[in-house]
Tab-separated table of C-alpha atoms in Angstrom:
chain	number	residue	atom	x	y	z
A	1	UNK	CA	-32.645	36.442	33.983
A	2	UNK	CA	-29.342	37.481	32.606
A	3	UNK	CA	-27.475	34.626	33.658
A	4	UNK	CA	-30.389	32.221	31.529
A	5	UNK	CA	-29.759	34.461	28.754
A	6	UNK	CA	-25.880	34.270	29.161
A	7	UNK	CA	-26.517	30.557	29.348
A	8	UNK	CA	-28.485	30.446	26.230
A	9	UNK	CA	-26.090	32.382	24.218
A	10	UNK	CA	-23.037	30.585	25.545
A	11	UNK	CA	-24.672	27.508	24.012
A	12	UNK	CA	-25.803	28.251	20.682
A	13	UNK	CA	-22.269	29.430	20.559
A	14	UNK	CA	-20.469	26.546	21.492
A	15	UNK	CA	-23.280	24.656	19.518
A	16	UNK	CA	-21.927	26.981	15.808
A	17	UNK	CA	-18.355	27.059	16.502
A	18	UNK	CA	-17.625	24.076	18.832
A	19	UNK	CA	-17.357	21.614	15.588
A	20	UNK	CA	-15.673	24.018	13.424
A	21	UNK	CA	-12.810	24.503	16.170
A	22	UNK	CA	-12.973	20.539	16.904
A	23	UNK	CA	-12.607	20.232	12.889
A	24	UNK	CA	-10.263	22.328	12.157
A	25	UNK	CA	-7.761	21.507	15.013
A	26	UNK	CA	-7.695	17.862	14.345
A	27	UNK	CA	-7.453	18.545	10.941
A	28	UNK	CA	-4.189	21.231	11.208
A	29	UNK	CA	-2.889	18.388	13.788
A	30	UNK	CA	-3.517	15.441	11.210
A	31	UNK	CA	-1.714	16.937	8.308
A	32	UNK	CA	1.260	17.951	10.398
A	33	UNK	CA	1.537	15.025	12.000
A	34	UNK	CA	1.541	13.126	8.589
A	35	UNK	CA	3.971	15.702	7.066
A	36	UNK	CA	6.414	14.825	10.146
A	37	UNK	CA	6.015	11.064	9.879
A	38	UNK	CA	5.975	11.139	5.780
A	39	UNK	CA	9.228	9.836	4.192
A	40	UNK	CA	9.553	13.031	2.639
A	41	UNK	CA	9.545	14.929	5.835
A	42	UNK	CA	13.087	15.946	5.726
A	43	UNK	CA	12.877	17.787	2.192
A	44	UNK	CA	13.421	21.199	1.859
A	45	UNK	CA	10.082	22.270	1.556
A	46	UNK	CA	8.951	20.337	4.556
A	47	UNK	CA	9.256	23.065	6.943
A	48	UNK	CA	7.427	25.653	5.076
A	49	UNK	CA	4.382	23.125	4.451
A	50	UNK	CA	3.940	22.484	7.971
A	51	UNK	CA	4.167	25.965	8.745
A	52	UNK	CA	1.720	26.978	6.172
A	53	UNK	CA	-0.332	24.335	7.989
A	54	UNK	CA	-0.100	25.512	11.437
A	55	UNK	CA	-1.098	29.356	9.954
A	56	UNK	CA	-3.976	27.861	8.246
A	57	UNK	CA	-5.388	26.197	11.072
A	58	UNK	CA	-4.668	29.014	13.594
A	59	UNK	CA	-6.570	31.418	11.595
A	60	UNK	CA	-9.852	29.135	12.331
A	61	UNK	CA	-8.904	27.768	15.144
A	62	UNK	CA	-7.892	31.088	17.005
A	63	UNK	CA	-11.126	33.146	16.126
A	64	UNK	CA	-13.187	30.023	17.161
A	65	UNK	CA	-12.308	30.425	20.452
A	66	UNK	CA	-11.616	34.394	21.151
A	67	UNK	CA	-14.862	35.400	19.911
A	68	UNK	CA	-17.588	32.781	21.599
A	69	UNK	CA	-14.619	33.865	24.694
A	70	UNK	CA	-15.891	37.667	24.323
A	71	UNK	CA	-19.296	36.647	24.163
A	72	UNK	CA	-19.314	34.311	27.195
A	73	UNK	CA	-16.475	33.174	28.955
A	74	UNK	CA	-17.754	29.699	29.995
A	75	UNK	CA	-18.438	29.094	26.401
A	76	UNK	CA	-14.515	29.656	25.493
A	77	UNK	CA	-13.368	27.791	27.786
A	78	UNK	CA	-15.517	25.111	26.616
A	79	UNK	CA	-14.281	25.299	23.291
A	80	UNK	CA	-10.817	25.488	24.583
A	81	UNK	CA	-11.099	22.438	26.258
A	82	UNK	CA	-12.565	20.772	23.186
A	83	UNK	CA	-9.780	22.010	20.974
A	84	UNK	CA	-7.352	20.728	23.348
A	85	UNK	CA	-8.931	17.335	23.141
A	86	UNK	CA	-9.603	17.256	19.840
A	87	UNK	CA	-5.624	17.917	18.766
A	88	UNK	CA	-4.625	15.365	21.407
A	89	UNK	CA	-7.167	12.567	19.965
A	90	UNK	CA	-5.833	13.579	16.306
A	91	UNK	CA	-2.426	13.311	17.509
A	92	UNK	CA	-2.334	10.286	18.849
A	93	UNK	CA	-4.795	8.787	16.183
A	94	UNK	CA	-2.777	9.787	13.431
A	95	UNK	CA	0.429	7.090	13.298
A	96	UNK	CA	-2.950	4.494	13.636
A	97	UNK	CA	-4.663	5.367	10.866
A	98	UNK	CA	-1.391	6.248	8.588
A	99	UNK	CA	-0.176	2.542	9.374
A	100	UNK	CA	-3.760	1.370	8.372
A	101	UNK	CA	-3.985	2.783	5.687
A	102	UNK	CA	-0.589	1.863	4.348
A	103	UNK	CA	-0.666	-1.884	5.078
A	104	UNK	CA	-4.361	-1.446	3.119
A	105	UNK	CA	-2.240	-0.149	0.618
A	106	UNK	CA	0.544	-2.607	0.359
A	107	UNK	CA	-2.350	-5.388	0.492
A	108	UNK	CA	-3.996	-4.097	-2.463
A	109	UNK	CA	-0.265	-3.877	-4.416
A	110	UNK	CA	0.273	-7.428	-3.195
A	111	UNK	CA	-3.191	-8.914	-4.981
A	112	UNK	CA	-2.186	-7.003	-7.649
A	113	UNK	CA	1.021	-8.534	-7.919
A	114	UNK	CA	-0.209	-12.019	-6.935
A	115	UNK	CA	-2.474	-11.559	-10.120
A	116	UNK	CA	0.036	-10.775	-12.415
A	117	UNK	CA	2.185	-13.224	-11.117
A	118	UNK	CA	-0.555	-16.195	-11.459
A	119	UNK	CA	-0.956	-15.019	-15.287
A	120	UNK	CA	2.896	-15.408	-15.803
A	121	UNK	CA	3.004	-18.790	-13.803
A	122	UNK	CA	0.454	-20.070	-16.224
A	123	UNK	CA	2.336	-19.019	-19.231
A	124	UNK	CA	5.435	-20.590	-17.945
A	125	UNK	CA	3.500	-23.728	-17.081
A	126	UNK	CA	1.898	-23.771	-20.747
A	127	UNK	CA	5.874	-23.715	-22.380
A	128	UNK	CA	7.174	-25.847	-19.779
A	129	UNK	CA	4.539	-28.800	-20.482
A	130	UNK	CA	5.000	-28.149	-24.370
A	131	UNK	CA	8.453	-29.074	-24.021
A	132	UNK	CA	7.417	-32.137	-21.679
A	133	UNK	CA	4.474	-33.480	-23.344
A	134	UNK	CA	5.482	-33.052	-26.557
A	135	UNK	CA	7.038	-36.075	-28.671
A	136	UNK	CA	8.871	-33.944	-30.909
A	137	UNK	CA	9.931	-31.875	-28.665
A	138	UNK	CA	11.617	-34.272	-26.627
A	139	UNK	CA	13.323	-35.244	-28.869
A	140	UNK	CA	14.843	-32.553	-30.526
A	141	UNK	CA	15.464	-31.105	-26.826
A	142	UNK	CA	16.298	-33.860	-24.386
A	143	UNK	CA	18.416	-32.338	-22.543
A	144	UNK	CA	15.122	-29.815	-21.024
A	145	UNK	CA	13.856	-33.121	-19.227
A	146	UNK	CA	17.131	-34.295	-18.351
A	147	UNK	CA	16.720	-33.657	-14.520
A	148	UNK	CA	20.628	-34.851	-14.348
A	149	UNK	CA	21.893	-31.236	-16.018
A	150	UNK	CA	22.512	-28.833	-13.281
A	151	UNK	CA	20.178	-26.188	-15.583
A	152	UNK	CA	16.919	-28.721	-15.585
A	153	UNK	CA	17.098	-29.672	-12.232
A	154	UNK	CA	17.275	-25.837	-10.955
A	155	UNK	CA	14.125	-25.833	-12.827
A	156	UNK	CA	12.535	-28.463	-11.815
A	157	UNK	CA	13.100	-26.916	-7.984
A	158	UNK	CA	11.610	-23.407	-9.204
A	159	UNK	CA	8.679	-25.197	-10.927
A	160	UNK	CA	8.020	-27.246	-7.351
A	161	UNK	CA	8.572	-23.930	-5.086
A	162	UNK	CA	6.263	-21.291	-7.297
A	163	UNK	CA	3.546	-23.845	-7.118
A	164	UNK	CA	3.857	-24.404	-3.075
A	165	UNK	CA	3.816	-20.617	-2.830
A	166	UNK	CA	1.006	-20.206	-5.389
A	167	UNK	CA	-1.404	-22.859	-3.350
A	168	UNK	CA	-0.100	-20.699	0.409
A	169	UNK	CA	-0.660	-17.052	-1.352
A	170	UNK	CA	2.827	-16.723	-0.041
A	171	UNK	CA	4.111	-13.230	-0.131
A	172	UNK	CA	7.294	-14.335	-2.123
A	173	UNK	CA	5.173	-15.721	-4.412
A	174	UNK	CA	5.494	-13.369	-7.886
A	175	UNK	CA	9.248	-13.216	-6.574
A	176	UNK	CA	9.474	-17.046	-7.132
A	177	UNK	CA	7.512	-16.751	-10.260
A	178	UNK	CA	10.550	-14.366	-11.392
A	179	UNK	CA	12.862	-16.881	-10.613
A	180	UNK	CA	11.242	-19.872	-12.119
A	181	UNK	CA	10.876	-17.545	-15.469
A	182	UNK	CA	14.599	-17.178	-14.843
A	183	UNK	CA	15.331	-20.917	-14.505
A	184	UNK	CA	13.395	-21.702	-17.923
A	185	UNK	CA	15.236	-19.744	-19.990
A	186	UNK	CA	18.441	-20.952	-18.798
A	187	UNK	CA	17.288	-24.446	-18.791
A	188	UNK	CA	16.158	-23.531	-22.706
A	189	UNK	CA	19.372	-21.834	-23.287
A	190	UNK	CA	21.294	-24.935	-21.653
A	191	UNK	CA	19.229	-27.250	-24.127
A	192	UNK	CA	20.257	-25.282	-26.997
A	193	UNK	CA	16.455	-23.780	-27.806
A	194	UNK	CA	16.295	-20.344	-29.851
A	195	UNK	CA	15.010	-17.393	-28.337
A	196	UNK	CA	12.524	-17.385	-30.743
A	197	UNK	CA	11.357	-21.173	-30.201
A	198	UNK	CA	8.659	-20.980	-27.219
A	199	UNK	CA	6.740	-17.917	-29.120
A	200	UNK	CA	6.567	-20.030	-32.593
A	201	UNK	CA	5.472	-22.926	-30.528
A	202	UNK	CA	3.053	-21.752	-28.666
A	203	UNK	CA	1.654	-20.184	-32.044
């Protein structure tokens, strides 16, 4: 009779405290774990937030086990063995999800870029034609659609490499949209064309 009612105690305790110790040792695990593997790991204050950590943690952890231990020891050990486990699985799970979670991150910067990047290539695209559809433009400027000046040509190579990347989703994509907003202003600069000229004329 004692040992069912040792039994039945030993697993209403491991029942109340098993996932607080389970939650509370992955947890002290996962945040030093990301502390060490954070960029900013070797700060000064580094050491003193993974200590504060570690207390933290111990002060749940510790009492989640020593008291259901008191109580029954079969139940501590229990709980023992599923802290153990539980800061090995958050150990080991921890790089995992941080590398997840930052290449979810650099994904969402990259749409983000790609977006901004598709806005300025159809700005560029909307001078660009001005100066190449344009009658008057052509002729006041010829020298923009002169593919034989060393300026014009470099632009004509941007223009053809943005729009490859654009159609791929490359990642170098808002880096070539950079360059071919680089390449039009020294192609307008070349041809003579005020700073002021593709803002008037696209008014």
């Amino acid at each position: 009779m004692a040992m069912a009612e040792s039994l039945f105690h030993g697993a209403w305790v491991v029942l109340l405290c098993g996932p607080v110790l389970v939650a509370s040792v992955a947890g002290t695990v996962f945040l030093v774990r990301r502390r060490v593997l954070a960029p900013r790991a070797g700060s000064p204050e580094a050491p003193d937030q993974v200590f504060w950590d570690l207390f933290l943690g111990a002060c749940v952890a510790i009492p989640a086990v020593l008291i259901p231990a008191l109580l029954s020891p079969w139940a501590g050990l229990i709980l023992a063995g599923a802290g153990a486990a539980a800061g090995i699985a958050a150990y080991r799970a921890t790089p995992r999800f941080l590398a997840r979670r930052a290449a979810r991150r650099e994904e969402r910067e990259q749409h983000f870029a790609h977006q901004a990047a598709r806005a300025q290539h159809d700005e560029l695209l909307l001078r660009w034609r001005h100066y190449e559809l344009d009658p008057a433009c052509s002729i006041d400027f010829p020298d923009l659609t002169d593919v034989r000046r060393p300026e014009t040509s470099a632009l004509i190579k941007a223009l053809r490499t943005a729009e490859q990347q654009r159609e791929a989703a490359h990642r170098g994509y808002p880096d070539a949209v950079g360059s071919l907003a680089a390449s039009l202003a020294a192609a307008e600069r070349a041809a003579g064309i005020p700073s002021a000229q593709p803002s008037e004329q696209g008014a």
